[in-house]
């Protein structure tokens, strides 16, 4: 456990580092260069600025008084990053961990979501496309299509982005249509694993005031891994890819101060699903899985946005409208083994067949939502700049789940239709089924202003009021017994409602020593609402009658984080060296996480009372010449739970239940004693490390470009290090400890002069590192632990043409 003196020393070291970077500055030679979206070194070795929308207005990244990173389109392509998972290691403090099915758990500085596969909760890192909030985390796995840049804001964004941003915000910025001229590009590539890619974009000015832009993207490859025991298929592909996405946008600008941009992004993925290798799998090859169930993953997302922008003499008025739909069907081998291996590794004395399995043939999710935001940002010159606005969001989230767990040979059973009759004999085969629907409605009002106290010192203050309401419909069954006596075997009924009201805000000071050097300090509060445990154990009332209060509660509390941060942004050596640094301290309250209940199948969400997180982050660019550039980032993060809480780990509860002689469904033969045994497996989490918080993480890249023969050659090499981290707050030995890995990427691009073409060779994971992206511990079913790996070495050759 870290002591207070250790923390004080670390924070003092961070303050000293920030003071050093600000104090050791050169006299300003010129004003900061005008902002432009670019990521290459400027002529003669300078570094151009990048514009971000971090403050709901366009602002230079170097002048924004907060921790923000921008990953441009060229950087994404060079590292073969085509979705949010690929950002691992490229941004300080960011971890994207794969979870069950199509889930992606995004955390920044250890704050994200510890409630996977639960539509009743929000993520801790909000995800936006062109300013529109994306409701379901499965949709975050959709490909980046026609992207200009990806902005990652680290730390709570409680004023301008709201309650889903306790950890930070990711904003994907698309390329806008332009009336300047007709432009376009087309790319095609191939590689190992039968890799094929194709993409293209076309911008067409219809008139001086109207333009359209279309883009498409296609990626397909064979599985990087395979299951070896699926009946009738010797090697069943996993970690394969078959994705298609397209985008269509239109921009109408009848006047220089007024524009309307309409946009739609459509994405479809149809694969066999991710490779999740059970840590008990005896096959040492990480790409060969001894599994017998054919998984699948189908995801379809639809996003429609409309942005109206009107610049008046006193303010820019912007309306952002969004409508989105998601349909997801996931199926996977929940035991992660074949029937014989799972039987050997499970305690099941009533089984005489020598087989056992736990399969999820269907986890279907559907989300339909729309949002409306209206904001105003000041345009007048003067010492006071402001932004204010309001936002309304409405979503409907539905889930339908089927799970089979048995000891017979019927392990390839299909999911039951939702309208299956209550007395259908097939219902008895189900171990668990759920039908649920959550409706969420929220609105917020926000205001933030910046006042120039002097020519160099600015004060920023903001406030946001959040209102959130959720209502639920729910029905479930376990043990193959339906509660119905007529109609369908699952019939939802109201499961309650809850509402939350909270104030969040921000106060910051920034001091511009010179046009190239700035120091800032801030306090920010983030908030995530509580909710309903729709499936809380029906036996909980029996516990309360006995005076036991450790069972999963019908509702769970909101979580909050208070962030204290100091940072410095600097340019040195004639704008050839950029160094940004930040140090932060979080006081985190009531972290929401998935916990087991003493009653079987009574899992739900609980709150870990208090935690502390702190760390240092560095980002740097050095462009000594027009041909050479270095990019680097690093983060050092610490965090632990600081109050007592006796948490119940699903695997520990199952082990205690088995040891007491009541495995699996035998729980119900002696309900009370079995529950007491499970409850006795609780462990105090005080002193445990915050999950998904690597102590060390960073990357360094070197890029060279110059004339070679009749064209230009660009060469880039990148080293990524992602440190080890605890996957869950239980810190359960090797079960939760996700190992570190190092990955090397390389790229060569040749552009023959005067041809508008390029030939690019990308090698991702050059040394074929079997890096573990996450060690996923299934909180449901048989509570198996799975490893998911980063892609193996990929060699991709592509040809592109632009005009």
Coordinates of N, CA, C and O in Angstrom, one line a residue, residues 238-394:
X238 N -11.8 -17.4 -35.2 CA -12.1 -16.4 -34.2 C -11.2 -15.2 -34.5 O -10.1 -15.3 -35.1
X239 N -11.6 -14.1 -34.0 CA -10.8 -12.8 -34.2 C -10.7 -12.5 -35.7 O -9.8 -12.0 -36.2
X240 N -11.8 -12.9 -36.4 CA -11.8 -12.6 -37.9 C -12.5 -11.2 -38.0 O -12.9 -10.6 -37.0
X241 N -12.5 -10.7 -39.2 CA -13.0 -9.4 -39.5 C -13.8 -9.4 -40.8 O -13.2 -9.9 -41.8
X242 N -14.9 -8.8 -40.8 CA -15.7 -8.7 -42.0 C -16.6 -7.5 -41.8 O -17.7 -7.6 -41.3
X243 N -16.1 -6.3 -42.1 CA -16.8 -5.0 -41.7 C -16.9 -4.1 -43.0 O -16.0 -4.0 -43.8
X244 N -18.1 -3.5 -43.0 CA -18.4 -2.5 -44.1 C -19.0 -1.3 -43.5 O -19.9 -1.4 -42.6
X245 N -18.5 -0.2 -43.9 CA -19.0 1.1 -43.4 C -19.0 2.1 -44.5 O -18.2 2.1 -45.4
X246 N -20.0 3.0 -44.4 CA -20.0 4.1 -45.4 C -20.6 5.4 -44.7 O -21.2 5.3 -43.7
X247 N -20.3 6.5 -45.3 CA -20.7 7.8 -44.8 C -21.1 8.7 -45.9 O -20.5 8.6 -47.0
X248 N -22.1 9.4 -45.7 CA -22.6 10.4 -46.7 C -22.9 11.7 -45.9 O -23.6 11.7 -44.9
X249 N -22.3 12.8 -46.4 CA -22.5 14.1 -45.7 C -22.8 15.2 -46.8 O -22.3 15.1 -47.9
X250 N -23.5 16.2 -46.4 CA -23.9 17.3 -47.2 C -23.7 18.6 -46.4 O -24.1 18.6 -45.2
X251 N -23.2 19.6 -47.1 CA -23.0 20.9 -46.4 C -23.6 22.0 -47.3 O -23.3 22.1 -48.5
X252 N -24.5 22.8 -46.7 CA -25.2 23.9 -47.4 C -24.8 25.2 -46.6 O -25.0 25.3 -45.4
X253 N -24.1 26.1 -47.3 CA -23.6 27.3 -46.7 C -24.0 28.5 -47.6 O -23.2 29.0 -48.4
X254 N -25.3 29.0 -47.4 CA -25.8 30.1 -48.3 C -25.1 31.4 -47.9 O -25.2 32.3 -48.7
X255 N -24.6 31.5 -46.8 CA -23.9 32.8 -46.4 C -22.6 32.4 -45.6 O -22.5 31.3 -45.0
X256 N -21.7 33.3 -45.5 CA -20.4 33.0 -44.8 C -20.6 32.7 -43.3 O -19.8 32.1 -42.7
X257 N -21.8 33.2 -42.8 CA -22.0 33.0 -41.3 C -23.0 32.0 -41.0 O -23.5 31.9 -39.8
X258 N -23.5 31.2 -42.0 CA -24.5 30.3 -41.7 C -24.3 29.0 -42.5 O -24.0 29.0 -43.7
X259 N -24.4 27.8 -41.9 CA -24.2 26.5 -42.6 C -25.1 25.5 -41.9 O -25.4 25.5 -40.7
X260 N -25.4 24.4 -42.7 CA -26.1 23.2 -42.2 C -25.3 22.0 -42.8 O -25.1 22.0 -44.0
X261 N -24.9 21.1 -41.9 CA -24.2 19.9 -42.3 C -25.1 18.7 -41.8 O -25.4 18.6 -40.7
X262 N -25.5 17.9 -42.8 CA -26.2 16.6 -42.5 C -25.2 15.5 -42.8 O -24.5 15.5 -43.8
X263 N -25.4 14.4 -42.0 CA -24.4 13.4 -42.0 C -25.0 12.1 -41.6 O -25.8 12.0 -40.7
X264 N -24.6 11.0 -42.3 CA -25.0 9.6 -41.8 C -23.8 8.7 -41.9 O -23.1 8.8 -42.8
X265 N -23.7 7.9 -40.9 CA -22.6 6.9 -40.9 C -23.3 5.5 -40.6 O -24.0 5.4 -39.6
X266 N -23.1 4.6 -41.5 CA -23.6 3.2 -41.4 C -22.5 2.2 -41.3 O -21.5 2.3 -42.0
X267 N -22.7 1.3 -40.4 CA -21.6 0.3 -40.1 C -22.2 -1.1 -39.9 O -23.2 -1.2 -39.1
X268 N -21.6 -2.1 -40.5 CA -22.1 -3.5 -40.3 C -20.9 -4.4 -40.1 O -19.9 -4.3 -40.9
X269 N -21.0 -5.3 -39.1 CA -19.9 -6.2 -38.9 C -20.6 -7.6 -38.7 O -21.6 -7.7 -37.9
X270 N -20.0 -8.6 -39.3 CA -20.6 -10.0 -39.2 C -19.4 -11.0 -39.1 O -18.7 -11.3 -40.1
X271 N -19.1 -11.4 -37.9 CA -17.9 -12.2 -37.7 C -18.2 -13.4 -36.8 O -19.4 -13.5 -36.3
X272 N -17.2 -14.3 -36.5 CA -17.4 -15.4 -35.6 C -17.1 -14.9 -34.1 O -17.1 -15.8 -33.2
X273 N -16.8 -13.7 -33.9 CA -16.6 -13.2 -32.6 C -15.1 -13.2 -32.1 O -14.2 -13.7 -32.8
X274 N -14.9 -12.6 -31.0 CA -13.5 -12.5 -30.5 C -13.0 -13.9 -29.9 O -13.8 -14.7 -29.5
X275 N -11.7 -14.0 -30.0 CA -11.0 -15.2 -29.4 C -10.8 -14.9 -27.9 O -10.0 -14.0 -27.5
X276 N -11.5 -15.6 -27.0 CA -11.3 -15.5 -25.6 C -10.8 -16.8 -25.0 O -11.6 -17.8 -24.9
X277 N -9.5 -16.9 -24.7 CA -8.9 -18.1 -24.3 C -8.9 -18.3 -22.8 O -8.4 -17.5 -22.1
X278 N -9.6 -19.4 -22.4 CA -9.6 -19.7 -21.0 C -8.2 -20.0 -20.4 O -7.4 -20.6 -21.1
X279 N -7.9 -19.4 -19.3 CA -6.6 -19.6 -18.7 C -6.3 -21.0 -18.3 O -5.2 -21.4 -18.0
X280 N -7.4 -21.8 -18.2 CA -7.2 -23.3 -17.9 C -7.0 -24.1 -19.2 O -6.8 -25.3 -19.1
X281 N -7.0 -23.5 -20.4 CA -6.9 -24.2 -21.6 C -5.5 -24.8 -21.6 O -4.5 -24.1 -21.5
X282 N -5.3 -26.2 -21.8 CA -4.0 -26.8 -21.7 C -3.2 -26.6 -22.9 O -1.9 -26.8 -22.9
X283 N -3.8 -26.1 -24.1 CA -3.0 -25.8 -25.3 C -2.2 -24.5 -25.1 O -2.8 -23.5 -24.8
X284 N -0.8 -24.6 -25.1 CA 0.0 -23.4 -24.9 C -0.1 -22.4 -26.0 O 0.3 -21.2 -25.7
X285 N -0.6 -22.7 -27.2 CA -0.6 -21.8 -28.3 C -1.7 -20.8 -28.0 O -2.9 -21.1 -27.9
X286 N -1.4 -19.5 -27.9 CA -2.5 -18.5 -27.5 C -3.5 -18.3 -28.6 O -4.6 -17.8 -28.4
X287 N -3.1 -18.8 -29.9 CA -4.1 -18.6 -31.0 C -4.9 -19.9 -31.3 O -5.7 -19.9 -32.2
X288 N -4.7 -20.9 -30.4 CA -5.5 -22.1 -30.6 C -6.3 -22.3 -29.3 O -5.8 -22.4 -28.2
X289 N -7.6 -22.4 -29.4 CA -8.5 -22.4 -28.3 C -9.3 -23.8 -28.2 O -9.9 -24.1 -29.2
X290 N -9.2 -24.5 -27.1 CA -9.8 -25.8 -27.0 C -11.3 -25.5 -26.6 O -11.7 -25.7 -25.5
X291 N -12.0 -25.0 -27.6 CA -13.4 -24.7 -27.4 C -14.3 -25.4 -28.4 O -13.8 -25.8 -29.5
X292 N -15.6 -25.7 -28.0 CA -16.4 -26.5 -28.9 C -17.7 -25.8 -29.3 O -18.6 -26.4 -29.9
X293 N -17.9 -24.5 -29.0 CA -19.1 -23.8 -29.4 C -18.8 -22.7 -30.4 O -17.8 -21.9 -30.2
X294 N -19.5 -22.7 -31.5 CA -19.3 -21.7 -32.6 C -19.9 -20.4 -32.3 O -21.1 -20.2 -32.4
X295 N -19.0 -19.5 -31.8 CA -19.5 -18.1 -31.5 C -19.8 -17.3 -32.7 O -19.5 -17.7 -33.9
X296 N -20.4 -16.1 -32.5 CA -20.7 -15.2 -33.6 C -20.9 -13.8 -33.0 O -21.2 -13.7 -31.8
X297 N -20.7 -12.8 -33.9 CA -20.9 -11.5 -33.5 C -21.4 -10.7 -34.6 O -20.8 -10.6 -35.7
X298 N -22.6 -10.1 -34.5 CA -23.2 -9.3 -35.5 C -23.5 -7.9 -34.9 O -24.2 -7.8 -33.8
X299 N -23.0 -6.9 -35.5 CA -23.2 -5.5 -35.0 C -23.6 -4.6 -36.2 O -23.0 -4.7 -37.3
X300 N -24.7 -3.9 -36.0 CA -25.1 -2.9 -37.0 C -25.4 -1.6 -36.3 O -26.2 -1.6 -35.4
X301 N -24.8 -0.5 -36.8 CA -25.0 0.8 -36.2 C -25.4 1.7 -37.3 O -25.0 1.7 -38.4
X302 N -26.3 2.6 -36.9 CA -26.8 3.7 -37.8 C -26.7 5.0 -37.0 O -27.3 5.1 -35.9
X303 N -26.1 6.0 -37.6 CA -26.0 7.3 -36.9 C -26.4 8.4 -37.9 O -25.9 8.4 -39.1
X304 N -27.3 9.3 -37.5 CA -27.7 10.4 -38.4 C -27.5 11.7 -37.5 O -28.0 11.8 -36.4
X305 N -26.8 12.6 -38.1 CA -26.6 13.9 -37.4 C -26.9 15.1 -38.3 O -26.8 15.0 -39.5
X306 N -27.3 16.2 -37.6 CA -27.5 17.4 -38.3 C -26.9 18.6 -37.4 O -27.2 18.7 -36.2
X307 N -26.1 19.4 -38.0 CA -25.5 20.5 -37.3 C -25.8 21.8 -38.0 O -25.5 22.0 -39.2
X308 N -26.5 22.7 -37.3 CA -26.8 24.0 -37.8 C -25.9 25.0 -37.1 O -25.9 25.1 -35.9
X309 N -25.2 25.8 -37.8 CA -24.2 26.8 -37.2 C -24.5 28.2 -37.8 O -24.5 28.4 -39.0
X310 N -24.8 29.1 -36.9 CA -25.1 30.5 -37.3 C -24.2 31.5 -36.4 O -24.3 31.5 -35.2
X311 N -23.3 32.2 -37.1 CA -22.4 33.1 -36.5 C -23.1 34.5 -36.5 O -23.3 35.1 -37.6
X312 N -23.4 35.0 -35.3 CA -24.0 36.4 -35.2 C -22.9 37.3 -34.6 O -21.8 36.8 -34.2
X313 N -23.1 38.6 -34.6 CA -22.1 39.5 -34.0 C -21.8 39.2 -32.6 O -20.7 39.6 -32.1
X314 N -22.6 38.6 -31.8 CA -22.3 38.4 -30.4 C -22.0 37.0 -30.0 O -21.4 36.7 -29.0
X315 N -22.5 36.0 -30.8 CA -22.3 34.6 -30.5 C -22.4 33.7 -31.7 O -23.1 34.1 -32.7
X316 N -21.8 32.6 -31.6 CA -22.0 31.5 -32.6 C -23.1 30.5 -32.0 O -22.9 30.0 -30.9
X317 N -24.2 30.4 -32.7 CA -25.3 29.6 -32.2 C -25.2 28.2 -33.0 O -25.1 28.2 -34.2
X318 N -25.1 27.1 -32.3 CA -25.0 25.8 -32.9 C -26.0 24.9 -32.4 O -26.3 24.7 -31.2
X319 N -26.7 24.2 -33.3 CA -27.7 23.1 -32.9 C -27.1 21.8 -33.4 O -26.7 21.7 -34.6
X320 N -27.0 20.8 -32.5 CA -26.5 19.5 -32.9 C -27.6 18.4 -32.6 O -28.0 18.2 -31.4
X321 N -28.1 17.8 -33.6 CA -29.2 16.8 -33.5 C -28.6 15.5 -33.9 O -27.9 15.3 -34.9
X322 N -29.0 14.4 -33.1 CA -28.5 13.1 -33.4 C -29.6 12.1 -33.2 O -30.4 12.1 -32.3
X323 N -29.6 11.1 -34.1 CA -30.5 9.9 -34.0 C -29.6 8.7 -34.3 O -28.9 8.7 -35.3
X324 N -29.7 7.7 -33.5 CA -28.9 6.5 -33.6 C -29.6 5.2 -33.3 O -30.5 5.2 -32.4
X325 N -29.2 4.1 -34.0 CA -29.7 2.8 -33.7 C -28.6 1.8 -33.7 O -27.6 1.9 -34.4
X326 N -28.7 0.8 -32.8 CA -27.8 -0.2 -32.7 C -28.5 -1.6 -32.6 O -29.5 -1.7 -31.8
X327 N -28.1 -2.5 -33.3 CA -28.5 -3.9 -33.1 C -27.3 -4.8 -33.0 O -26.4 -4.8 -33.9
X328 N -27.2 -5.6 -32.0 CA -26.1 -6.4 -31.7 C -26.6 -7.8 -31.3 O -27.5 -8.0 -30.5
X329 N -26.0 -8.9 -31.9 CA -26.2 -10.3 -31.5 C -24.9 -10.9 -31.3 O -24.0 -11.0 -32.1
X330 N -24.7 -11.3 -30.0 CA -23.4 -12.0 -29.6 C -23.7 -13.4 -29.1 O -24.8 -13.6 -28.5
X331 N -22.8 -14.3 -29.4 CA -22.9 -15.7 -28.9 C -21.5 -16.1 -28.7 O -20.6 -15.9 -29.5
X332 N -21.3 -16.8 -27.6 CA -19.9 -17.3 -27.3 C -19.9 -18.5 -26.4 O -20.9 -18.8 -25.8
X333 N -18.7 -19.1 -26.4 CA -18.5 -20.3 -25.5 C -18.1 -19.7 -24.1 O -17.0 -19.4 -23.8
X334 N -19.1 -19.7 -23.2 CA -19.0 -19.0 -22.0 C -18.1 -19.8 -21.0 O -17.5 -19.2 -20.1
X335 N -17.9 -21.1 -21.2 CA -17.0 -21.9 -20.4 C -15.6 -21.9 -20.9 O -14.6 -22.2 -20.2
X336 N -15.4 -21.5 -22.2 CA -14.1 -21.3 -22.8 C -13.3 -22.6 -23.0 O -12.1 -22.6 -23.2
X337 N -13.9 -23.8 -22.8 CA -13.3 -25.1 -23.0 C -14.2 -26.0 -23.7 O -15.4 -25.7 -24.0
X338 N -13.7 -27.2 -24.0 CA -14.7 -28.2 -24.6 C -15.4 -28.9 -23.4 O -15.0 -28.7 -22.2
X339 N -16.3 -29.8 -23.7 CA -17.2 -30.3 -22.6 C -16.4 -31.2 -21.6 O -16.6 -31.1 -20.4
X340 N -15.4 -31.9 -22.1 CA -14.6 -32.8 -21.3 C -13.7 -32.0 -20.3 O -13.6 -32.2 -19.1
X341 N -13.1 -31.0 -20.9 CA -12.2 -30.1 -20.0 C -13.0 -29.3 -19.0 O -12.5 -29.2 -17.8
X342 N -14.1 -28.8 -19.4 CA -14.9 -28.0 -18.5 C -15.4 -28.9 -17.4 O -15.5 -28.5 -16.2
X343 N -15.8 -30.2 -17.7 CA -16.2 -31.1 -16.7 C -15.1 -31.4 -15.7 O -15.3 -31.4 -14.5
X344 N -13.9 -31.6 -16.2 CA -12.8 -31.9 -15.3 C -12.5 -30.7 -14.4 O -12.0 -30.9 -13.3
X345 N -12.7 -29.5 -14.8 CA -12.4 -28.3 -14.0 C -13.6 -27.7 -13.3 O -13.5 -26.6 -12.7
X346 N -14.7 -28.5 -13.2 CA -15.8 -28.0 -12.5 C -16.2 -29.1 -11.5 O -16.2 -30.3 -11.8
X347 N -16.7 -28.7 -10.3 CA -17.1 -29.7 -9.3 C -18.6 -29.9 -9.5 O -19.4 -29.1 -9.2
X348 N -18.9 -31.1 -10.0 CA -20.3 -31.4 -10.3 C -20.6 -32.9 -10.0 O -20.6 -33.7 -10.9
X349 N -20.8 -33.3 -8.8 CA -20.9 -34.7 -8.4 C -22.1 -35.4 -8.9 O -22.2 -36.6 -8.9
X350 N -23.1 -34.6 -9.4 CA -24.3 -35.3 -9.9 C -24.2 -35.6 -11.3 O -25.1 -36.2 -11.9
X351 N -23.1 -35.2 -12.0 CA -22.9 -35.5 -13.4 C -22.2 -36.8 -13.6 O -21.2 -37.1 -13.0
X352 N -22.8 -37.7 -14.4 CA -22.2 -39.0 -14.7 C -21.8 -39.1 -16.1 O -21.4 -40.2 -16.6
X353 N -22.0 -38.1 -16.9 CA -21.8 -38.2 -18.4 C -20.3 -37.9 -18.7 O -19.9 -38.2 -19.8
X354 N -19.6 -37.3 -17.9 CA -18.3 -36.9 -18.2 C -18.2 -35.6 -19.1 O -17.1 -35.4 -19.7
X355 N -19.3 -34.9 -19.2 CA -19.3 -33.7 -20.0 C -20.0 -32.6 -19.2 O -20.7 -32.8 -18.3
X356 N -19.7 -31.3 -19.5 CA -20.3 -30.2 -18.9 C -20.0 -29.0 -19.8 O -19.0 -28.9 -20.5
X357 N -21.0 -28.0 -19.8 CA -20.8 -26.9 -20.7 C -21.6 -25.7 -20.2 O -22.5 -25.8 -19.4
X358 N -21.1 -24.5 -20.6 CA -21.8 -23.3 -20.3 C -21.7 -22.4 -21.6 O -20.6 -21.9 -21.9
X359 N -22.8 -22.3 -22.3 CA -22.8 -21.6 -23.6 C -23.9 -20.5 -23.6 O -25.0 -20.6 -23.0
X360 N -23.6 -19.4 -24.2 CA -24.5 -18.3 -24.4 C -24.8 -18.2 -25.9 O -24.0 -17.6 -26.7
X361 N -25.9 -18.8 -26.4 CA -26.3 -18.8 -27.8 C -26.8 -17.4 -28.3 O -26.9 -17.2 -29.5
X362 N -27.2 -16.5 -27.3 CA -27.7 -15.2 -27.8 C -27.6 -14.2 -26.6 O -28.1 -14.5 -25.5
X363 N -27.0 -13.1 -26.9 CA -27.0 -11.9 -26.1 C -27.3 -10.8 -27.0 O -26.4 -10.2 -27.7
X364 N -28.6 -10.5 -27.2 CA -29.0 -9.5 -28.1 C -29.3 -8.1 -27.5 O -29.9 -8.1 -26.4
X365 N -28.8 -7.1 -28.1 CA -28.9 -5.7 -27.5 C -29.5 -4.8 -28.6 O -29.0 -4.9 -29.8
X366 N -30.4 -4.0 -28.3 CA -31.0 -3.0 -29.2 C -31.0 -1.7 -28.5 O -31.6 -1.6 -27.4
X367 N -30.6 -0.6 -29.2 CA -30.6 0.7 -28.6 C -31.2 1.6 -29.7 O -30.7 1.6 -30.9
X368 N -32.1 2.4 -29.3 CA -32.6 3.5 -30.2 C -32.6 4.8 -29.4 O -33.1 4.8 -28.3
X369 N -32.0 5.8 -29.9 CA -31.9 7.0 -29.1 C -31.8 8.3 -30.0 O -31.5 8.2 -31.2
X370 N -32.2 9.4 -29.4 CA -32.0 10.7 -30.1 C -31.6 11.7 -29.1 O -31.8 11.6 -27.9
X371 N -30.9 12.7 -29.6 CA -30.4 13.8 -28.8 C -30.4 15.1 -29.5 O -30.4 15.2 -30.7
X372 N -30.5 16.1 -28.7 CA -30.6 17.5 -29.2 C -29.8 18.4 -28.2 O -30.0 18.4 -27.0
X373 N -28.8 19.1 -28.8 CA -28.0 20.1 -28.1 C -28.1 21.4 -28.8 O -28.1 21.5 -30.0
X374 N -28.2 22.5 -28.0 CA -28.1 23.8 -28.5 C -27.1 24.6 -27.6 O -27.2 24.6 -26.4
X375 N -26.1 25.2 -28.3 CA -25.1 25.9 -27.5 C -24.8 27.2 -28.2 O -24.9 27.4 -29.4
X376 N -24.3 28.2 -27.4 CA -23.9 29.5 -27.9 C -22.5 29.7 -27.4 O -22.2 29.6 -26.2
X377 N -21.6 30.2 -28.2 CA -20.3 30.6 -27.9 C -20.0 32.0 -28.3 O -20.4 32.4 -29.4
X378 N -19.4 32.8 -27.4 CA -19.2 34.2 -27.7 C -18.2 34.4 -28.9 O -17.3 33.6 -29.1
X379 N -18.5 35.4 -29.6 CA -17.6 35.7 -30.8 C -17.0 37.1 -30.6 O -16.0 37.4 -31.3
X380 N -17.5 38.0 -29.8 CA -17.0 39.3 -29.7 C -15.7 39.4 -29.0 O -15.3 38.5 -28.2
X381 N -14.8 40.3 -29.4 CA -13.5 40.5 -28.8 C -13.7 41.1 -27.4 O -14.7 41.8 -27.1
X382 N -12.8 40.8 -26.6 CA -12.9 41.4 -25.2 C -12.3 40.4 -24.2 O -11.9 39.3 -24.5
X383 N -12.3 40.8 -22.9 CA -11.6 40.0 -21.9 C -12.5 38.8 -21.5 O -12.0 38.0 -20.7
X384 N -13.7 38.8 -21.9 CA -14.6 37.7 -21.4 C -15.1 36.9 -22.5 O -15.8 37.4 -23.5
X385 N -14.9 35.6 -22.5 CA -15.4 34.7 -23.5 C -16.2 33.6 -22.8 O -15.9 33.2 -21.7
X386 N -17.3 33.2 -23.4 CA -18.2 32.3 -22.7 C -18.8 31.3 -23.7 O -18.9 31.5 -24.9
X387 N -19.4 30.2 -23.1 CA -20.2 29.3 -23.8 C -21.3 28.8 -22.9 O -21.1 28.6 -21.7
X388 N -22.5 28.7 -23.4 CA -23.6 28.2 -22.6 C -24.6 27.4 -23.5 O -24.6 27.5 -24.7
X389 N -25.3 26.5 -22.9 CA -26.2 25.6 -23.7 C -27.0 24.6 -22.9 O -26.9 24.6 -21.7
X390 N -27.7 23.8 -23.6 CA -28.5 22.8 -23.0 C -28.6 21.6 -23.9 O -28.3 21.7 -25.1
X391 N -28.8 20.4 -23.3 CA -28.8 19.2 -24.1 C -30.0 18.3 -23.6 O -30.2 18.3 -22.3
X392 N -30.6 17.6 -24.5 CA -31.6 16.6 -24.1 C -31.3 15.3 -24.8 O -31.0 15.3 -26.0
X393 N -31.4 14.2 -24.1 CA -31.1 12.9 -24.6 C -32.2 11.9 -24.2 O -32.6 11.9 -23.0
X394 N -32.6 11.0 -25.1 CA -33.6 10.0 -24.8 C -33.1 8.7 -25.5 O -32.8 8.7 -26.6

